[in-house]
Backbone as a chain_set.jsonl record, in Angstrom:
{"seq": "MNLKEMVGYKAAEFVKNGMTVGLGTGSTAYYMVEALGKRVKEEGLNIVGVTTSYETADHARDLDIPLKDIDEVEKIDLTIDGADEISSQYNGIKGGGAAHLFEKIVANLSDRNIWIVDETKLVEKLGAFPLPVEVIQFGSGQLFNLFKEKGYKPTWRNNKEGERLVTDAGNLIIDLNLGVIENPHELAKWLDSLTGVVEHGLFLDCVNTVIVGTSEGPIVEEVNRDN", "coords": {"N": [[15.168, 0.398, 39.686], [14.86, 1.804, 36.457], [12.303, 2.917, 34.049], [12.911, 2.293, 31.291], [14.883, 0.28, 31.755], [13.305, -1.576, 33.015], [11.278, -2.324, 31.174], [13.038, -3.266, 29.186], [14.239, -5.705, 30.214], [12.031, -7.101, 30.767], [11.045, -7.669, 28.086], [13.132, -9.419, 27.213], [12.47, -11.619, 28.254], [10.856, -12.889, 26.575], [12.314, -14.132, 24.736], [13.541, -17.203, 23.566], [15.281, -20.454, 23.633], [17.175, -21.081, 20.623], [16.225, -19.134, 19.048], [16.418, -16.724, 16.376], [17.062, -13.507, 16.874], [16.148, -10.205, 16.42], [18.014, -7.396, 17.212], [17.404, -4.351, 18.659], [17.895, -0.728, 18.442], [18.988, 1.941, 20.596], [18.342, 3.852, 23.629], [16.477, 2.391, 25.133], [16.462, -0.183, 24.159], [19.067, -0.74, 24.566], [19.11, -1.877, 27.289], [17.644, -4.185, 26.911], [19.377, -5.598, 25.379], [21.374, -5.993, 27.192], [20.054, -7.594, 29.124], [19.7, -9.866, 27.594], [22.387, -10.54, 27.143], [22.948, -11.192, 29.799], [21.457, -13.381, 30.224], [22.455, -15.241, 28.448], [25.051, -15.606, 29.469], [24.412, -16.42, 32.06], [22.254, -18.432, 31.877], [22.951, -20.077, 29.826], [21.69, -19.433, 27.308], [20.728, -20.083, 24.119], [21.063, -18.4, 21.467], [20.922, -16.506, 18.244], [22.021, -13.301, 17.206], [20.831, -10.603, 15.257], [21.744, -7.52, 14.356], [20.66, -3.963, 14.476], [22.225, -1.87, 14.114], [25.494, -0.466, 14.096], [26.449, 0.261, 16.566], [24.807, -1.183, 18.341], [25.652, -3.791, 17.558], [28.275, -3.827, 18.459], [27.921, -3.487, 21.127], [26.511, -5.981, 21.509], [28.548, -7.859, 20.991], [30.376, -7.306, 22.968], [28.967, -8.519, 25.092], [29.134, -11.187, 24.513], [27.137, -12.271, 22.842], [25.94, -14.261, 20.29], [26.487, -13.351, 16.791], [24.967, -12.821, 13.61], [25.094, -11.613, 10.156], [22.484, -9.867, 8.451], [21.984, -11.068, 5.97], [22.746, -13.616, 6.288], [20.788, -14.945, 7.365], [17.868, -16.851, 7.167], [15.331, -15.939, 8.173], [13.824, -13.941, 10.705], [13.008, -14.566, 14.042], [12.061, -13.162, 16.114], [11.908, -9.722, 16.839], [13.168, -7.072, 18.814], [12.634, -3.83, 19.876], [13.036, -0.316, 20.553], [10.712, 2.573, 20.388], [9.931, 5.871, 19.037], [7.458, 7.129, 19.277], [4.25, 5.947, 19.757], [1.175, 5.493, 18.262], [-2.426, 5.4, 19.26], [-3.437, 3.604, 17.463], [-1.542, 1.793, 17.237], [0.612, 2.38, 15.685], [3.824, 3.539, 14.581], [6.461, 5.954, 15.116], [9.951, 5.853, 14.44], [13.463, 6.158, 14.659], [14.721, 8.053, 16.096], [17.294, 7.436, 16.892], [18.686, 7.308, 14.662], [18.74, 4.947, 13.064], [16.766, 3.899, 11.594], [16.411, 2.86, 9.051], [17.989, 0.522, 8.92], [16.692, -0.748, 11.052], [13.997, -1.077, 10.011], [14.32, -2.819, 7.841], [15.243, -5.125, 9.311], [12.892, -5.477, 10.992], [10.857, -6.025, 8.985], [11.614, -8.517, 8.307], [11.056, -10.115, 10.12], [9.166, -12.535, 12.05], [7.794, -11.625, 14.233], [7.251, -8.617, 16.124], [8.447, -6.832, 18.784], [7.739, -3.772, 20.545], [9.31, -1.684, 22.889], [8.711, 0.602, 25.335], [8.542, 3.659, 27.499], [5.941, 5.043, 29.255], [5.517, 7.48, 28.462], [5.808, 7.684, 25.89], [3.5, 7.166, 24.4], [0.908, 8.115, 22.336], [-2.181, 9.902, 21.098], [-2.244, 10.606, 18.286], [0.323, 10.351, 15.758], [3.182, 12.389, 15.456], [4.119, 14.646, 16.952], [6.701, 14.034, 17.703], [9.574, 14.546, 15.815], [9.758, 13.452, 12.274], [11.854, 11.261, 11.016], [13.55, 11.348, 8.014], [15.482, 9.532, 5.85], [17.903, 10.114, 3.532], [19.566, 9.939, 0.386], [22.825, 11.484, -0.197], [23.331, 12.926, -2.467], [21.644, 15.461, -4.147], [20.182, 15.985, -1.98], [19.562, 18.415, -0.784], [17.52, 19.504, -2.6], [15.383, 17.76, -1.902], [15.037, 18.626, 0.703], [14.191, 21.303, 0.215], [11.754, 20.67, -1.075], [10.384, 19.465, 1.058], [10.168, 21.852, 2.659], [8.758, 23.556, 1.199], [6.302, 22.048, 1.202], [5.601, 22.7, 3.621], [6.494, 21.332, 5.902], [8.406, 21.867, 7.706], [11.26, 21.247, 7.719], [14.419, 20.018, 9.196], [17.998, 19.606, 9.229], [19.587, 16.675, 10.47], [21.904, 16.657, 12.863], [25.116, 15.784, 14.238], [26.918, 15.275, 17.232], [28.987, 17.088, 17.033], [27.979, 18.999, 15.666], [27.861, 18.899, 12.968], [26.417, 17.653, 9.866], [24.776, 14.614, 10.47], [25.855, 11.474, 9.555], [24.465, 8.501, 8.559], [24.721, 4.869, 9.425], [24.436, 3.601, 7.016], [25.511, 5.653, 5.371], [24.198, 7.843, 4.703], [22.091, 10.783, 4.803], [19.912, 12.639, 7.215], [16.81, 14.062, 7.318], [14.817, 15.765, 9.406], [11.313, 15.891, 9.769], [9.103, 18.316, 11.037], [6.164, 18.04, 12.017], [4.119, 18.105, 13.777], [1.254, 17.009, 14.085], [0.234, 14.022, 12.402], [-2.198, 13.295, 10.414], [-2.863, 11.411, 8.569], [-1.053, 8.782, 8.44], [-0.573, 6.685, 6.568], [-0.957, 7.567, 4.054], [0.952, 9.648, 3.948], [3.256, 8.206, 4.273], [3.198, 6.691, 1.903], [3.566, 8.599, -0.046], [6.091, 9.664, 0.742], [7.5, 7.372, 0.029], [7.509, 7.246, -2.575], [9.345, 9.222, -3.428], [12.148, 9.888, -5.374], [15.426, 9.591, -4.15], [14.86, 9.483, -1.484], [15.47, 7.245, 0.98], [14.507, 5.882, 3.277], [11.915, 6.289, 5.72], [10.762, 7.171, 8.877], [8.265, 6.199, 9.562], [6.554, 3.486, 10.91], [4.42, 1.271, 10.185], [1.57, -0.845, 10.976], [2.918, -3.148, 11.867], [3.843, -3.779, 14.338], [3.506, -6.354, 16.899], [3.412, -6.681, 19.768], [3.402, -4.599, 22.448], [5.273, -3.308, 25.012], [5.085, -1.561, 27.841], [6.464, 0.655, 30.065], [5.638, 1.398, 33.17], [4.928, 3.217, 36.366], [3.713, 1.414, 37.883], [4.566, -0.868, 37.103], [5.476, -3.17, 34.319], [3.464, -3.193, 31.404], [1.934, -5.34, 29.188], [0.927, -5.235, 26.016], [-0.886, -6.88, 23.627], [-1.248, -6.824, 20.066], [-3.756, -7.021, 17.699], [-3.263, -8.473, 14.631], [-4.625, -9.647, 12.712], [-6.42, -8.709, 10.868]], "CA": [[15.082, 0.007, 38.111], [14.113, 2.789, 35.826], [11.367, 2.351, 33.243], [13.53, 1.713, 30.199], [15.34, -0.999, 32.119], [12.144, -2.42, 33.362], [10.75, -2.995, 29.796], [14.203, -4.108, 28.551], [14.389, -6.9, 31.001], [10.67, -7.85, 30.577], [11.053, -8.039, 26.851], [14.168, -10.362, 27.135], [11.875, -12.831, 28.696], [10.051, -13.417, 25.422], [13.327, -14.811, 23.943], [13.663, -18.623, 23.766], [16.344, -21.077, 23.024], [17.207, -21.379, 19.37], [15.65, -18.034, 18.31], [17.064, -15.626, 15.87], [16.465, -12.32, 17.411], [16.673, -8.727, 15.942], [18.258, -6.517, 18.558], [17.085, -2.93, 18.363], [18.928, 0.42, 18.788], [18.576, 3.108, 21.303], [18.564, 3.793, 25.022], [15.634, 1.311, 25.885], [16.847, -1.381, 23.544], [20.318, -1.186, 25.341], [18.708, -2.666, 28.531], [17.252, -5.423, 26.474], [20.553, -6.507, 24.884], [22.082, -6.111, 28.568], [19.366, -8.55, 29.714], [19.941, -10.891, 26.912], [23.665, -11.052, 27.417], [23.055, -11.754, 31.145], [20.729, -14.789, 30.148], [23.424, -16.0, 27.682], [25.986, -16.042, 30.456], [23.91, -17.265, 33.377], [21.522, -19.477, 31.744], [23.354, -20.646, 28.608], [20.648, -19.273, 26.377], [21.356, -20.347, 22.899], [20.373, -17.525, 20.356], [21.604, -15.542, 17.268], [21.328, -11.819, 17.073], [20.779, -9.717, 14.15], [21.583, -6.147, 14.963], [20.11, -2.967, 13.715], [23.256, -0.822, 14.027], [26.863, -0.82, 14.446], [26.408, 0.486, 18.027], [24.108, -2.427, 19.019], [26.602, -4.864, 17.337], [29.499, -3.796, 19.253], [27.338, -3.988, 22.596], [26.194, -7.5, 21.891], [29.699, -8.583, 20.939], [30.969, -7.124, 24.331], [28.431, -9.418, 26.075], [29.224, -12.451, 23.991], [25.962, -12.742, 22.085], [26.415, -14.595, 18.925], [25.71, -12.499, 15.959], [25.012, -12.962, 12.134], [24.547, -10.675, 9.215], [21.076, -10.064, 8.112], [22.023, -11.757, 4.696], [23.068, -14.946, 6.633], [19.638, -15.641, 8.025], [16.517, -16.952, 6.259], [14.229, -15.027, 8.662], [14.007, -13.572, 12.099], [11.865, -15.103, 14.84], [11.463, -12.02, 17.007], [12.84, -8.475, 16.961], [12.681, -6.222, 20.054], [13.295, -2.536, 19.589], [12.14, 0.84, 20.971], [10.061, 3.534, 19.485], [9.824, 7.209, 19.66], [6.077, 7.408, 19.435], [3.246, 4.914, 19.322], [-0.295, 5.809, 18.374], [-3.56, 4.611, 19.707], [-3.665, 2.543, 16.393], [-0.318, 0.932, 17.237], [1.522, 2.595, 14.586], [5.036, 4.206, 15.452], [7.677, 6.725, 14.686], [11.117, 5.475, 15.078], [14.496, 6.726, 14.009], [15.45, 9.084, 16.955], [18.701, 7.08, 17.081], [19.266, 7.398, 13.276], [18.883, 3.635, 12.718], [15.52, 3.366, 11.183], [16.596, 2.099, 7.846], [18.319, -0.953, 9.313], [15.523, -1.298, 11.932], [12.904, -1.533, 9.171], [14.86, -4.095, 7.165], [15.049, -6.335, 10.244], [11.59, -5.783, 11.373], [10.237, -6.554, 7.841], [11.961, -9.922, 8.059], [10.706, -10.784, 11.448], [8.017, -13.072, 12.363], [7.035, -10.97, 15.444], [8.003, -7.545, 16.499], [7.932, -6.121, 19.9], [8.294, -2.439, 20.914], [9.412, -1.556, 24.396], [8.758, 2.202, 25.537], [7.955, 4.033, 28.709], [4.453, 5.447, 29.069], [5.556, 8.983, 27.754], [5.903, 7.471, 24.234], [2.294, 6.753, 23.886], [0.187, 9.379, 21.908], [-3.231, 9.522, 20.278], [-1.825, 10.629, 16.943], [1.782, 10.617, 15.681], [3.681, 13.709, 14.697], [4.787, 15.579, 17.898], [8.083, 13.742, 17.593], [10.018, 14.801, 14.394], [9.709, 12.378, 11.485], [13.143, 11.091, 10.358], [13.558, 10.789, 6.476], [16.785, 9.163, 5.435], [18.001, 10.482, 2.132], [21.057, 9.993, -0.217], [23.487, 12.823, 0.079], [23.311, 13.624, -3.779], [20.364, 15.977, -4.25], [19.374, 16.038, -0.619], [18.992, 19.869, -0.632], [16.312, 19.431, -3.297], [14.351, 17.134, -1.113], [14.924, 19.586, 1.886], [13.373, 22.354, -0.359], [10.443, 20.186, -1.31], [9.772, 19.555, 2.356], [10.054, 23.161, 3.215], [7.578, 24.194, 0.224], [5.07, 21.593, 1.706], [5.156, 23.228, 5.079], [6.803, 20.219, 6.771], [9.449, 22.468, 8.581], [12.462, 20.358, 7.85], [15.72, 20.29, 9.854], [18.992, 18.531, 9.114], [19.909, 15.841, 11.796], [23.423, 16.965, 13.044], [25.86, 15.047, 15.219], [27.404, 15.916, 18.482], [30.026, 18.017, 16.598], [27.248, 20.019, 14.962], [27.979, 18.607, 11.598], [25.354, 16.738, 9.395], [24.978, 13.254, 10.857], [25.782, 10.534, 8.524], [24.008, 7.025, 9.123], [25.528, 3.629, 9.17], [24.42, 3.387, 5.519], [26.321, 6.671, 4.641], [23.062, 8.782, 4.179], [21.797, 12.086, 5.783], [18.575, 12.554, 7.831], [16.13, 15.415, 7.383], [13.81, 15.508, 10.159], [10.119, 16.725, 9.51], [8.432, 18.703, 12.274], [4.906, 17.927, 11.669], [3.008, 18.321, 14.71], [0.288, 16.099, 13.876], [0.101, 13.401, 11.06], [-3.599, 12.834, 10.2], [-2.983, 10.188, 7.709], [0.366, 8.311, 8.196], [-0.316, 5.755, 5.521], [-0.892, 8.507, 2.909], [2.223, 10.338, 3.988], [4.172, 7.142, 4.037], [3.149, 6.317, 0.41], [4.133, 9.72, -0.623], [7.678, 9.621, 0.937], [8.176, 6.237, -0.627], [7.619, 7.585, -4.114], [10.214, 10.281, -3.788], [13.507, 9.579, -5.624], [16.369, 10.08, -3.201], [14.466, 8.912, -0.077], [15.96, 5.718, 1.216], [13.509, 5.186, 4.081], [11.161, 7.015, 6.677], [10.605, 6.597, 10.354], [6.836, 5.628, 9.952], [6.492, 2.006, 11.088], [2.967, 1.062, 10.074], [0.91, -2.113, 10.851], [4.064, -4.041, 11.949], [4.045, -4.234, 15.753], [2.642, -7.415, 17.455], [3.27, -6.682, 21.123], [3.967, -3.31, 23.036], [5.416, -3.53, 26.489], [4.952, -0.329, 28.35], [6.988, 0.83, 31.514], [4.81, 2.361, 34.043], [5.254, 3.356, 37.749], [3.151, 0.341, 38.539], [5.252, -2.059, 36.492], [5.513, -3.078, 32.876], [2.163, -3.543, 30.833], [2.165, -6.042, 27.881], [-0.345, -5.048, 25.242], [-1.05, -7.563, 22.37], [-1.784, -5.975, 18.951], [-4.52, -7.891, 16.744], [-2.885, -8.104, 13.206], [-5.468, -10.765, 11.822], [-7.299, -8.084, 9.692]], "C": [[14.297, 1.082, 37.394], [13.178, 2.119, 34.686], [11.862, 1.722, 31.954], [14.147, 0.326, 30.541], [14.378, -2.131, 32.308], [11.579, -3.075, 32.095], [11.63, -3.737, 29.012], [14.252, -5.456, 28.875], [13.182, -7.63, 30.692], [10.692, -8.476, 29.208], [11.96, -9.269, 26.62], [13.506, -11.64, 27.567], [11.15, -13.625, 27.52], [11.06, -14.104, 24.396], [13.704, -16.219, 24.39], [14.89, -19.254, 23.132], [16.199, -21.361, 21.521], [16.718, -20.242, 18.458], [16.737, -17.286, 17.561], [16.524, -14.36, 16.094], [17.095, -11.055, 16.852], [16.858, -7.86, 17.206], [18.381, -4.989, 17.972], [18.241, -1.877, 18.825], [18.347, 1.439, 19.618], [18.646, 2.753, 22.772], [17.763, 2.682, 25.777], [16.153, 0.008, 25.293], [18.27, -1.827, 24.22], [20.007, -2.061, 26.392], [18.307, -4.014, 28.027], [18.366, -6.38, 26.089], [21.416, -6.758, 26.19], [21.481, -7.523, 29.117], [19.684, -10.006, 29.052], [21.37, -11.469, 27.167], [23.86, -11.724, 28.988], [22.456, -13.247, 30.951], [21.713, -15.767, 29.277], [24.517, -16.456, 28.605], [25.569, -16.969, 31.461], [23.182, -18.461, 33.083], [21.902, -20.406, 30.55], [22.353, -20.599, 27.489], [21.323, -19.157, 25.059], [20.517, -19.505, 21.704], [21.389, -16.862, 19.37], [21.004, -14.334, 17.166], [21.74, -11.296, 15.798], [20.667, -8.302, 14.422], [21.089, -5.128, 13.868], [21.004, -1.693, 13.502], [24.611, -1.096, 14.424], [27.137, -0.604, 16.046], [25.955, -0.688, 18.651], [25.16, -3.666, 18.782], [27.755, -4.878, 18.167], [29.08, -4.009, 20.872], [27.202, -5.351, 22.732], [27.617, -8.18, 21.827], [30.416, -8.51, 22.344], [30.292, -8.224, 25.334], [28.451, -10.857, 25.573], [27.985, -13.171, 23.39], [26.313, -12.927, 20.726], [25.739, -13.791, 17.79], [25.96, -13.062, 14.434], [24.483, -11.775, 11.423], [23.279, -10.985, 8.802], [20.986, -11.097, 6.784], [22.429, -13.212, 4.996], [22.036, -15.727, 7.169], [18.542, -15.743, 6.99], [15.498, -16.02, 6.754], [14.602, -14.699, 10.154], [12.847, -13.914, 12.988], [11.306, -13.968, 15.598], [12.375, -10.932, 16.975], [12.331, -7.656, 17.915], [13.417, -4.919, 19.785], [12.345, -1.408, 20.381], [11.426, 1.591, 20.007], [9.942, 4.951, 20.072], [8.477, 7.696, 20.009], [5.273, 6.241, 19.124], [1.941, 5.575, 19.516], [-1.252, 5.095, 18.993], [-3.855, 3.466, 18.713], [-2.506, 1.612, 16.313], [0.559, 1.101, 16.144], [2.674, 3.475, 15.263], [5.815, 5.019, 14.501], [9.002, 6.263, 15.223], [12.371, 6.106, 14.166], [15.183, 7.972, 14.762], [16.977, 8.808, 16.979], [19.309, 6.879, 15.652], [19.404, 6.043, 12.673], [17.607, 2.959, 12.11], [15.479, 2.571, 9.914], [16.938, 0.716, 8.149], [17.208, -1.548, 10.258], [14.375, -1.786, 11.015], [13.223, -2.688, 8.384], [14.69, -5.301, 8.197], [13.639, -6.609, 10.66], [10.783, -6.329, 10.225], [10.56, -8.066, 7.639], [11.633, -10.719, 9.333], [9.262, -11.392, 11.43], [7.111, -12.386, 13.483], [7.919, -9.784, 15.803], [7.465, -6.971, 17.883], [8.596, -4.8, 20.24], [8.342, -2.266, 22.39], [9.646, 0.003, 24.529], [8.251, 2.246, 27.064], [6.591, 4.708, 28.315], [4.399, 6.916, 28.273], [5.526, 8.891, 26.263], [4.605, 7.312, 23.604], [1.532, 7.972, 23.607], [-1.083, 8.945, 21.26], [-2.904, 9.566, 18.737], [-0.185, 10.872, 16.835], [2.002, 12.053, 15.197], [4.446, 14.643, 15.647], [6.343, 15.264, 17.779], [8.454, 13.818, 16.155], [10.115, 13.591, 13.768], [10.96, 12.328, 10.746], [12.825, 10.662, 8.892], [15.024, 10.657, 6.22], [16.971, 9.383, 4.012], [19.393, 10.263, 1.622], [21.587, 11.329, -0.128], [23.235, 13.62, -1.27], [21.737, 14.165, -3.881], [19.541, 16.163, -2.988], [18.86, 17.546, -0.37], [17.778, 20.007, -1.34], [15.234, 18.961, -2.554], [14.045, 18.141, 0.14], [13.908, 20.807, 1.389], [11.962, 22.074, -0.48], [9.65, 20.207, -0.016], [9.172, 20.827, 2.904], [8.729, 23.725, 2.42], [6.203, 23.523, 0.81], [4.707, 21.921, 2.988], [5.408, 22.255, 6.286], [7.895, 20.703, 7.779], [10.56, 21.478, 8.933], [13.583, 20.921, 8.464], [16.593, 19.206, 9.407], [19.315, 18.07, 10.445], [21.508, 16.117, 11.752], [23.88, 16.084, 14.227], [26.177, 15.819, 16.404], [28.385, 17.104, 18.234], [29.209, 19.216, 15.945], [27.351, 20.041, 13.503], [26.763, 17.726, 11.119], [25.772, 15.275, 9.752], [25.028, 12.437, 9.56], [25.503, 9.213, 8.987], [24.956, 6.116, 8.862], [25.575, 3.367, 7.794], [25.227, 4.419, 4.781], [25.357, 7.715, 4.032], [22.951, 9.768, 5.173], [20.344, 11.889, 6.136], [18.011, 13.887, 7.907], [14.854, 14.951, 8.285], [12.45, 16.514, 9.94], [9.365, 16.989, 10.75], [6.94, 18.842, 12.065], [3.899, 18.251, 12.494], [2.074, 17.282, 14.952], [0.288, 15.36, 12.5], [-1.231, 12.779, 11.19], [-3.627, 11.749, 9.529], [-1.671, 9.71, 7.477], [0.545, 7.421, 6.931], [-0.228, 6.587, 4.283], [0.464, 9.256, 2.816], [3.304, 9.336, 3.643], [4.465, 6.782, 2.393], [3.667, 7.438, -0.346], [5.801, 9.784, -0.672], [8.189, 8.399, 0.14], [8.33, 6.583, -1.999], [8.532, 8.713, -4.434], [11.641, 9.559, -4.052], [14.46, 10.217, -4.764], [16.076, 9.704, -1.668], [14.719, 7.526, 0.037], [14.826, 5.062, 2.094], [13.062, 6.379, 5.061], [11.139, 6.337, 7.897], [9.127, 6.1, 10.531], [6.997, 4.154, 9.917], [5.003, 1.678, 11.241], [2.604, -0.327, 10.08], [1.986, -3.218, 10.909], [4.26, -4.491, 13.379], [3.156, -5.495, 16.193], [2.366, -7.382, 18.977], [4.075, -5.535, 21.43], [4.162, -3.528, 24.572], [5.741, -2.067, 26.968], [5.447, -0.169, 29.824], [6.223, 1.774, 32.098], [5.275, 2.207, 35.499], [4.742, 2.161, 38.423], [3.779, -1.024, 38.078], [5.064, -2.183, 35.004], [3.958, -3.771, 32.505], [2.557, -4.144, 29.527], [0.867, -5.865, 27.16], [-0.106, -5.883, 23.877], [-1.716, -6.923, 21.361], [-2.605, -7.25, 18.036], [-4.141, -7.545, 15.301], [-3.595, -9.131, 12.325], [-6.039, -9.978, 10.701], [-6.444, -7.731, 8.494]], "O": [[13.121, 1.26, 37.711], [13.284, 0.92, 34.429], [11.308, 0.708, 31.531], [13.994, -0.644, 29.799], [14.522, -3.289, 31.917], [11.444, -4.297, 32.032], [11.271, -4.658, 28.279], [14.303, -6.331, 28.011], [13.301, -8.805, 30.346], [10.407, -9.667, 29.085], [11.55, -10.133, 25.845], [14.016, -12.707, 27.226], [10.921, -14.833, 27.572], [10.646, -14.578, 23.338], [14.154, -16.391, 25.523], [15.482, -18.687, 22.213], [15.142, -21.865, 21.141], [16.784, -20.364, 17.235], [17.868, -17.209, 18.04], [15.482, -14.08, 15.502], [18.31, -10.859, 16.811], [15.988, -7.673, 18.057], [19.166, -4.558, 17.127], [19.264, -2.177, 19.441], [17.205, 1.816, 19.357], [18.938, 1.622, 23.163], [18.184, 2.13, 26.794], [16.254, -0.926, 26.087], [18.58, -3.006, 24.393], [20.671, -3.096, 26.434], [18.625, -4.988, 28.709], [18.391, -7.585, 26.339], [22.149, -7.747, 26.201], [22.216, -8.438, 29.489], [19.877, -11.039, 29.693], [21.549, -12.67, 27.37], [24.712, -12.559, 29.29], [22.991, -14.201, 31.517], [21.692, -16.984, 29.464], [24.899, -17.625, 28.538], [26.125, -18.032, 31.734], [23.318, -19.459, 33.791], [21.227, -21.407, 30.313], [22.163, -21.589, 26.783], [22.248, -18.38, 24.825], [19.505, -19.938, 21.151], [22.567, -16.705, 19.69], [19.79, -14.165, 17.056], [22.851, -11.511, 15.313], [19.563, -7.843, 14.714], [21.093, -5.357, 12.658], [20.645, -0.696, 12.876], [24.793, -2.069, 15.155], [27.974, -1.272, 16.653], [26.675, -1.225, 19.493], [25.459, -4.423, 19.706], [28.197, -5.955, 18.569], [29.798, -4.588, 21.687], [27.592, -5.969, 23.723], [27.829, -9.078, 22.642], [30.97, -9.5, 22.823], [30.945, -8.742, 26.24], [27.806, -11.7, 26.195], [27.821, -14.391, 23.422], [26.855, -12.065, 20.034], [24.527, -13.579, 17.838], [26.993, -13.652, 14.118], [23.619, -11.037, 11.896], [22.885, -12.15, 8.747], [20.01, -11.829, 6.623], [22.466, -14.01, 4.06], [22.172, -16.921, 7.437], [18.334, -14.898, 6.121], [14.832, -15.35, 5.966], [15.597, -15.18, 10.696], [11.726, -13.535, 12.65], [10.084, -13.859, 15.695], [13.582, -11.153, 17.076], [11.116, -7.46, 17.946], [14.616, -4.89, 19.511], [11.182, -1.601, 20.735], [11.512, 1.278, 18.819], [9.869, 5.202, 21.275], [8.304, 8.54, 20.888], [5.643, 5.531, 18.189], [1.576, 6.103, 20.566], [-0.882, 3.972, 19.336], [-4.463, 2.466, 19.095], [-2.454, 0.739, 15.447], [1.202, 0.165, 15.669], [2.491, 4.044, 16.338], [5.831, 4.815, 13.287], [9.166, 6.283, 16.443], [12.152, 6.499, 13.021], [15.993, 8.732, 14.231], [17.808, 9.712, 17.066], [20.39, 6.301, 15.534], [20.2, 5.95, 11.739], [17.414, 1.744, 12.11], [14.617, 1.713, 9.724], [16.263, -0.208, 7.695], [16.889, -2.735, 10.192], [13.836, -2.863, 11.27], [12.36, -3.557, 8.262], [14.06, -6.316, 7.9], [13.193, -7.756, 10.699], [9.951, -7.176, 10.549], [9.869, -8.772, 6.905], [11.968, -11.895, 9.471], [8.322, -10.824, 10.875], [5.901, -12.587, 13.586], [9.146, -9.883, 15.801], [6.281, -6.694, 18.078], [9.821, -4.684, 20.236], [7.422, -2.704, 23.079], [10.569, 0.589, 23.964], [7.746, 1.326, 27.707], [6.25, 4.863, 27.142], [3.442, 7.347, 27.631], [5.269, 9.838, 25.52], [4.525, 7.313, 22.376], [1.448, 8.843, 24.474], [-1.185, 7.781, 20.871], [-3.266, 8.645, 18.005], [0.455, 11.48, 17.693], [1.146, 12.745, 14.646], [5.337, 15.365, 15.199], [7.156, 16.188, 17.763], [7.767, 13.24, 15.314], [10.492, 12.619, 14.424], [11.212, 13.2, 9.914], [12.002, 9.792, 8.609], [15.754, 11.637, 6.372], [16.178, 8.828, 3.252], [20.342, 10.396, 2.394], [20.817, 12.279, 0.013], [22.964, 14.82, -1.228], [20.773, 13.416, -3.721], [18.347, 16.464, -3.015], [17.799, 17.761, 0.216], [16.89, 20.633, -0.762], [14.194, 19.616, -2.499], [12.889, 18.386, 0.485], [12.973, 21.194, 2.09], [11.074, 22.86, -0.149], [8.559, 20.762, 0.109], [8.071, 20.945, 3.44], [7.798, 24.266, 3.017], [5.171, 24.184, 0.918], [3.654, 21.526, 3.489], [4.796, 22.277, 7.354], [8.253, 19.919, 8.658], [10.781, 20.995, 10.043], [13.818, 22.125, 8.367], [16.167, 18.069, 9.205], [19.343, 18.815, 11.425], [22.223, 15.845, 10.788], [23.084, 15.711, 15.088], [25.721, 16.952, 16.555], [28.575, 17.973, 19.084], [29.759, 20.296, 15.727], [27.001, 21.018, 12.84], [26.137, 17.099, 11.974], [26.855, 14.788, 9.428], [24.306, 12.715, 8.603], [26.274, 8.734, 9.819], [25.943, 6.387, 8.179], [26.618, 2.938, 7.3], [25.628, 4.151, 3.648], [25.647, 8.359, 3.024], [23.56, 9.711, 6.241], [19.624, 11.118, 5.502], [18.615, 14.793, 8.483], [14.077, 14.04, 8.0], [12.558, 17.74, 9.947], [9.0, 16.062, 11.473], [6.556, 20.005, 11.933], [2.83, 18.663, 12.043], [2.107, 16.679, 16.025], [0.339, 16.052, 11.483], [-1.419, 11.845, 11.97], [-4.505, 10.955, 9.868], [-1.07, 10.083, 6.469], [1.61, 7.39, 6.315], [0.626, 6.263, 3.458], [1.016, 9.449, 1.733], [4.168, 9.605, 2.808], [5.548, 6.646, 1.822], [4.261, 7.151, -1.386], [6.549, 9.9, -1.643], [9.301, 8.471, -0.384], [9.335, 6.183, -2.587], [8.548, 9.171, -5.577], [12.2, 8.835, -3.228], [14.338, 11.432, -4.612], [16.952, 9.646, -0.805], [14.23, 6.702, -0.735], [14.287, 3.993, 1.805], [13.797, 7.359, 5.181], [11.429, 5.148, 8.029], [8.803, 5.612, 11.614], [7.542, 3.617, 8.953], [4.431, 1.808, 12.323], [3.191, -1.08, 9.302], [1.965, -4.132, 10.084], [4.833, -5.561, 13.585], [2.014, -5.536, 15.733], [1.36, -7.896, 19.466], [5.18, -5.344, 20.922], [3.224, -3.901, 25.277], [6.671, -1.462, 26.435], [4.893, -0.801, 30.723], [6.113, 2.902, 31.617], [5.925, 1.22, 35.847], [5.257, 1.835, 39.492], [3.52, -2.1, 38.617], [4.474, -1.26, 34.442], [3.417, -4.655, 33.169], [3.39, -3.594, 28.808], [-0.183, -6.295, 27.636], [0.802, -5.555, 23.114], [-2.797, -6.411, 21.652], [-2.025, -8.302, 17.767], [-4.575, -6.526, 14.765], [-3.106, -9.417, 11.233], [-6.152, -10.528, 9.606], [-6.96, -7.236, 7.492]]}, "num_chains": 1, "name": "protein.A"}
């Protein structure tokens, strides 16, 4: 069992009967969805899934996991998703799979968030992984130029055909190659203030549990969010 599969199956153990569960997107979340589908089939696990991408929705339907649209639920009990980086302060960068807009909407509606990663995703400070910024298409070049002037080394996110990737919401993604983000809260606030920016990949102060895959087995780290 690889590390992604290990943490995906471990995270599925946190799901209980009757829960509304946010289903993340990406290569690690894929295994979590697989594990939940197996529990639905073999244990009769009774859950409702809310997906963070069309790709995950298709996968869940193939496994007969009942789904609802996010606007059909009052809240989400638990969301399980991957992350591209997690800092020592338990803040994260997400969006490598171009789903961070839907992922953040689902996360914000959730009572509890679990991130599942392998140990290579743990860093002291965020920023080595490019920060995705989802922008509307109109005026996106102006935002690209602004990021360039700031020294953020922007690049357009392209699809496999080499064309600009269009997200499930119909937007574009500009990746910022920052190296190190010294003050993620300050950067998030600035990005939030820009007209035309729909969402960015900084996920701050929102995770409750991190499950890390290591060669010795999965490690479950609980995050204190009382402060």
